Amino acid sequence: MRITITQSSLDDWMFYLLCLFSLLLGITVAGANIPLGLLCPLFLYRLYRDPPCWNRLRDLDSGFFITFGAFILATILSWIFSEAPAKGFPMFINYYVFRLLPFFCVLFWIRDKKRLWALTILLIASVSITNIISIMQELRLVLTTSQHYTRVSGFIGIMAQAGLLSAAVPLLFLGTVFRRRVPWPWAPPLLFLISILALICNGTRGAWLAAAATTLLLFLLLLPSIQQKKTVLFAFFGIVIVAISIFVLSPTMRSRLVSIGNMNDNSHAERLYAWTGAYHMLLDHPVFGVGLGEYEHAYRSSYIVPEAKMSLGHAHSNVMQMFAERGALGGLTFIAFWIYCMFFAIRGWKKTRRPVYLAFLSIVLSVMLQGLTECNLSTVVVSKAFWYSLAICLQWVALDETPAKRFLA
């Protein structure tokens, strides 16, 4: 008996798995891997049975795929020419095949506006659920122990939540500004306030700076042309007032904020040591670097400085990690990709005044800024969410302007 699967049912199952993935992504790493694993065979079968229209992908934005392709090519060369290519292969598959599977699914086959809207809502809900959990964790610690402040993150880890929040805060700022386009206008301001509180409880200083800088840029881009100037001003100064109030009331949080500028801080010093090691790796391996996935071994065996007290497994910076592992070729293509993404977003906003371009800019800029002091793209949750949300934005750009596209367009 031959079982046939219609294209419609296959698309439905892929969409349902993406919905589950969206809902679990910001809550549990293991849970999100279940729908992602089930999606793999369906993805391969769909590729075999009905390959995507490559010309359409190119038309989405050729510059994005050219710079992205150049970066992937540089990564492959770094892996091939490394001293241990067998070690780099599974890392490449994990980082740029498995984690990018939802990215390609959305770009290839999610063309229905209602489905794209559903994925967006579920992804926002996922991050917001973790934010609420982390705030409850902080309240429980304050009420049941003598500690006035402890860094919390829900169930996904401090740095994972920090990476998500660095983008969620400016994105929800956008949602607050354009809240009239949302079915529940009260939701974006509420979730925006929750994300601010969660970011403060998380305590990651690089994420604080990234979220603040990205939100400030959005504020400056929106202010000259937006009709609801009072809404923009209220949303922006609301975050300032809430944040200042919390830092004034909590001496522990205030001291952590002040420590950002303290270069004698131990975490700052360890980052500088890691960057020094990455710089020397680049000098010794200028073209392809030490090889994909080889930073940890190279740093601990040959490049760690005597003053370092921690034997770190990464460079504590996306940029320095890329230059160390993948040489000038990988580092420069990585930077070129980031710059082009920002150019694409700002150009699109100025030409069309469509908020989706500002959403795209928020994701790129916030992750890039936080990634200056943290290897956030090595974090499984952040890397999946980053590529996935970029694909959603690109599809929003590709779809025609209609009333159904209410939140990001």
XYZ file of C-alpha atoms in Angstrom:
409
model
C 0.000 0.000 0.000
C 1.504 3.291 -1.078
C 1.073 6.260 1.218
C 0.944 9.621 -0.534
C 1.433 12.916 1.235
C -0.198 15.915 -0.346
C 1.697 19.175 -0.537
C -1.018 20.875 1.492
C -0.805 18.390 4.382
C 2.998 18.522 4.323
C 2.930 22.304 4.522
C 0.421 22.116 7.373
C 2.593 19.742 9.405
C 5.699 21.873 8.816
C 3.774 24.944 9.937
C 2.477 23.223 13.095
C 6.011 22.155 13.994
C 7.248 25.708 13.438
C 4.467 26.947 15.728
C 5.583 24.565 18.466
C 9.203 25.540 17.886
C 8.280 29.246 18.169
C 6.430 28.689 21.426
C 9.208 26.637 23.050
C 12.249 28.493 21.691
C 12.526 31.020 24.501
C 11.487 28.606 27.250
C 13.406 25.341 26.879
C 16.312 24.309 24.665
C 15.504 20.586 24.805
C 11.813 21.186 24.186
C 12.459 23.359 21.130
C 14.746 20.678 19.678
C 11.864 18.176 19.531
C 9.834 19.950 16.814
C 13.076 20.953 15.133
C 14.179 17.317 14.956
C 10.786 16.262 13.590
C 11.009 19.051 11.041
C 14.273 17.720 9.550
C 12.863 14.754 7.555
C 9.889 16.830 6.385
C 12.260 19.568 5.259
C 14.403 17.132 3.271
C 11.370 15.473 1.719
C 9.942 18.882 0.777
C 13.245 19.865 -0.826
C 13.248 16.660 -2.857
C 9.612 16.794 -3.871
C 9.174 20.506 -4.549
C 12.411 22.574 -4.437
C 12.003 26.281 -3.626
C 12.093 28.960 -6.277
C 15.669 30.162 -5.989
C 14.963 33.235 -8.120
C 12.346 34.328 -5.610
C 14.864 34.057 -2.785
C 17.281 36.173 -4.746
C 14.566 38.743 -5.314
C 13.913 39.009 -1.570
C 17.224 40.849 -1.332
C 20.272 39.746 -3.286
C 22.714 41.709 -1.119
C 21.619 39.864 2.014
C 22.222 36.447 0.461
C 25.481 37.511 -1.206
C 27.033 38.734 2.055
C 25.571 35.809 3.981
C 26.898 33.364 1.373
C 30.358 34.954 1.508
C 30.395 34.515 5.290
C 29.340 30.853 5.023
C 32.002 30.237 2.366
C 34.683 31.765 4.599
C 33.481 29.524 7.433
C 33.732 26.431 5.227
C 37.272 27.363 4.172
C 38.273 27.871 7.796
C 36.883 24.446 8.640
C 38.611 22.739 5.678
C 42.030 24.318 6.278
C 42.021 23.889 10.064
C 44.346 21.487 11.831
C 41.365 19.369 12.934
C 38.709 19.496 10.185
C 36.933 16.474 11.643
C 36.182 18.528 14.748
C 34.879 21.474 12.754
C 32.472 19.438 10.617
C 29.844 18.621 13.307
C 30.101 22.194 14.560
C 29.398 23.538 11.076
C 26.402 21.206 10.678
C 25.044 22.253 14.073
C 25.579 26.004 13.657
C 24.713 26.526 9.991
C 22.421 23.620 9.057
C 20.422 22.426 12.081
C 20.055 25.830 13.754
C 19.173 27.486 10.444
C 16.509 24.942 9.538
C 13.600 27.181 10.692
C 15.229 30.100 8.844
C 15.095 28.201 5.546
C 11.618 26.784 6.208
C 10.192 30.271 6.632
C 12.001 31.674 3.590
C 11.150 28.722 1.350
C 7.550 27.920 2.204
C 5.796 30.228 4.707
C 4.074 32.673 2.395
C 0.683 32.926 4.048
C 0.302 36.166 5.997
C -1.850 34.669 8.737
C 0.684 31.898 9.339
C 3.543 34.340 9.458
C 1.571 36.445 11.910
C 0.954 33.353 14.076
C 4.675 32.505 14.198
C 5.437 36.095 15.229
C 2.920 36.059 18.082
C 4.120 32.689 19.379
C 7.755 33.793 19.333
C 6.910 36.957 21.286
C 4.848 34.877 23.709
C 7.729 32.452 24.225
C 10.173 35.182 25.209
C 7.537 36.901 27.377
C 6.756 33.695 29.289
C 10.422 33.315 30.202
C 10.530 36.986 31.197
C 7.596 36.517 33.558
C 9.176 33.387 35.045
C 12.473 35.199 35.675
C 10.696 38.120 37.376
C 8.840 35.662 39.622
C 12.153 33.976 40.446
C 13.607 37.346 41.464
C 10.593 38.198 43.620
C 10.744 34.817 45.354
C 14.434 35.266 46.142
C 13.873 38.767 47.492
C 10.929 37.707 49.648
C 12.351 34.425 50.991
C 16.062 35.189 51.392
C 18.230 38.026 52.629
C 19.573 38.663 49.129
C 18.486 41.978 47.606
C 19.453 41.058 44.047
C 20.350 37.839 42.278
C 20.698 37.381 38.533
C 17.908 35.185 37.176
C 16.945 33.934 33.718
C 13.960 31.599 33.811
C 14.962 28.151 32.530
C 17.266 28.987 29.609
C 20.427 30.431 31.173
C 21.641 33.945 31.939
C 23.393 34.689 28.640
C 20.690 33.050 26.525
C 17.977 35.226 28.034
C 20.244 38.272 27.830
C 20.647 37.765 24.090
C 16.889 37.434 23.607
C 16.132 40.475 25.747
C 18.661 42.705 24.002
C 16.413 42.372 20.918
C 13.043 41.949 22.662
C 13.165 45.315 24.435
C 13.564 47.442 21.271
C 11.132 45.200 19.357
C 8.459 45.641 22.011
C 9.209 49.366 22.015
C 8.240 49.268 18.338
C 5.147 47.269 19.212
C 4.180 49.930 21.756
C 4.571 52.713 19.215
C 2.471 50.834 16.629
C 0.147 49.193 19.144
C -2.989 50.276 17.237
C -2.104 47.741 14.550
C -2.204 44.885 17.064
C -5.429 42.985 17.897
C -4.780 43.630 21.613
C -3.400 47.201 21.886
C -2.707 46.772 25.595
C -0.329 43.823 25.042
C 2.796 45.526 23.599
C 3.133 48.170 26.384
C 2.602 45.508 29.051
C 5.097 43.099 27.514
C 7.515 45.996 26.976
C 7.438 46.810 30.695
C 7.867 43.120 31.580
C 10.867 42.826 29.243
C 12.526 45.845 30.882
C 12.072 44.350 34.347
C 13.354 40.970 33.156
C 16.393 42.583 31.539
C 17.259 44.359 34.777
C 16.802 41.138 36.780
C 18.978 39.283 34.260
C 21.884 41.604 35.112
C 23.880 41.225 31.886
C 25.522 44.596 31.368
C 26.255 44.103 27.676
C 22.555 43.371 27.075
C 21.603 46.510 29.028
C 23.785 48.626 26.774
C 22.688 46.867 23.570
C 18.979 47.219 24.347
C 19.367 50.852 25.407
C 21.433 51.856 22.362
C 19.119 50.072 19.906
C 15.999 51.581 21.485
C 17.603 55.033 21.370
C 18.347 54.647 17.658
C 14.756 53.547 16.995
C 13.558 56.583 18.935
C 15.673 58.896 16.772
C 14.543 57.226 13.535
C 10.869 57.333 14.506
C 10.622 60.806 15.971
C 10.946 62.996 12.825
C 8.209 61.307 10.791
C 5.890 59.383 13.082
C 2.452 60.856 13.623
C 2.087 59.594 17.162
C 4.995 61.590 18.574
C 3.440 61.629 22.028
C 3.326 57.821 21.982
C 6.989 57.598 20.995
C 8.027 60.034 23.707
C 5.905 58.260 26.321
C 7.277 54.829 25.428
C 10.885 55.985 25.378
C 10.866 58.024 28.557
C 8.791 55.344 30.275
C 11.682 52.906 29.980
C 14.107 55.558 31.247
C 12.010 56.369 34.312
C 11.376 52.717 35.218
C 15.038 51.759 34.840
C 16.337 54.737 36.832
C 13.828 54.105 39.617
C 14.893 50.488 39.999
C 18.592 51.308 40.021
C 18.057 54.062 42.597
C 16.099 51.736 44.888
C 18.574 48.828 44.627
C 22.178 49.507 45.742
C 23.278 46.116 44.355
C 21.886 46.847 40.903
C 23.316 50.345 41.045
C 26.794 49.041 41.810
C 26.542 46.611 38.906
C 25.562 49.444 36.595
C 28.480 51.570 37.784
C 30.859 48.633 37.247
C 30.353 48.945 33.466
C 32.938 51.714 33.419
C 35.305 50.056 35.917
C 38.170 48.630 33.877
C 39.542 46.927 37.014
C 36.466 44.717 37.127
C 37.536 41.073 36.884
C 35.104 40.197 34.074
C 36.401 43.140 32.020
C 39.973 42.015 32.551
C 39.242 38.424 31.500
C 37.583 39.682 28.335
C 40.644 41.733 27.489
C 42.856 38.691 28.036
C 40.619 36.599 25.748
C 40.714 39.317 23.072
C 44.482 39.485 23.363
C 44.693 35.746 22.738
C 42.319 36.088 19.754
C 44.454 38.888 18.319
C 47.595 36.757 18.491
C 45.754 33.855 16.838
C 44.910 36.196 13.962
C 48.537 37.313 13.677
C 49.742 33.716 13.504
C 46.925 32.517 11.182
C 45.938 35.630 9.202
C 43.907 34.125 6.338
C 41.762 31.250 7.683
C 42.390 31.539 11.429
C 43.038 28.634 13.775
C 40.012 26.787 12.398
C 36.315 26.465 13.108
C 35.803 25.377 16.710
C 39.519 25.566 17.557
C 39.549 28.725 19.691
C 39.172 26.916 23.007
C 42.040 24.477 22.357
C 44.291 27.158 20.884
C 43.677 29.621 23.718
C 44.176 27.152 26.525
C 47.213 25.479 24.997
C 49.138 28.362 23.425
C 47.534 31.808 23.645
C 46.329 32.296 27.198
C 48.104 35.212 28.871
C 49.836 34.652 32.229
C 47.592 37.178 34.003
C 44.387 35.321 33.095
C 42.608 33.625 35.987
C 39.972 31.911 33.826
C 40.615 29.457 31.001
C 37.798 30.610 28.743
C 36.411 28.496 25.934
C 35.447 31.436 23.713
C 36.659 34.948 22.950
C 33.781 36.759 24.709
C 33.132 38.644 21.467
C 31.562 37.524 18.195
C 33.962 39.698 16.204
C 37.118 38.543 17.959
C 35.924 34.926 17.809
C 35.428 35.187 14.048
C 38.847 36.735 13.407
C 40.577 34.195 15.657
C 38.850 31.074 14.312
C 38.265 32.096 10.700
C 40.998 34.638 10.056
C 40.698 37.893 8.143
C 38.488 36.240 5.531
C 35.905 35.116 8.052
C 36.085 38.232 10.217
C 35.710 40.682 7.335
C 32.832 38.798 5.705
C 31.122 38.634 9.108
C 31.403 42.408 9.521
C 30.313 42.990 5.903
C 27.176 40.927 6.548
C 26.277 42.989 9.614
C 26.891 46.297 7.849
C 24.821 45.296 4.849
C 21.921 44.170 7.065
C 21.863 47.580 8.757
C 22.065 49.342 5.395
C 19.205 47.201 4.081
C 17.016 48.014 7.104
C 17.667 51.765 7.250
C 17.295 52.146 3.484
C 14.007 50.226 3.546
C 12.643 52.330 6.418
C 13.504 55.615 4.731
C 11.932 54.519 1.438
C 8.758 52.848 2.702
C 8.271 53.816 6.371
C 7.305 50.192 7.034
C 8.011 49.177 10.666
C 9.192 45.725 9.590
C 12.466 47.300 8.490
C 12.935 48.764 11.961
C 12.190 45.328 13.437
C 14.893 43.869 11.194
C 17.275 46.635 12.306
C 16.452 46.011 15.970
C 17.329 42.332 15.727
C 20.576 42.895 13.835
C 21.855 45.871 15.821
C 20.975 44.575 19.287
C 22.564 41.162 18.725
C 25.607 42.793 17.124
C 26.104 45.250 20.006
C 25.679 42.644 22.708
C 27.945 40.384 20.676
C 30.803 42.861 20.967
C 31.380 41.613 24.514
C 29.808 38.157 24.342
C 29.766 35.249 21.874
C 25.976 35.321 21.788
C 25.757 33.671 18.357
C 27.402 30.610 19.881
C 24.489 30.367 22.324
C 21.997 27.903 20.907
C 18.852 29.842 21.877
C 20.149 33.187 20.620
C 21.497 31.865 17.338
C 18.248 30.020 16.535
C 16.104 33.007 17.463
C 18.342 35.408 15.540
C 18.222 33.603 12.186
C 14.588 32.604 12.604
C 13.399 36.142 13.344
C 15.423 37.541 10.434
C 13.650 35.104 8.102
C 10.277 36.195 9.464
C 11.181 39.837 8.830
C 12.365 39.094 5.299
C 9.084 37.373 4.522
C 7.143 40.311 5.957
C 9.091 42.536 3.588
C 8.298 40.259 0.658
C 4.553 40.132 1.293
C 2.240 42.778 -0.104
C 0.926 45.488 2.179
C -2.491 44.378 3.458
C -4.595 44.946 6.597
C -3.823 41.352 7.647
C -0.209 42.328 8.207
C -0.859 44.357 11.318
C 2.035 44.106 13.718
C 5.227 44.386 11.679
C 3.961 46.077 8.536
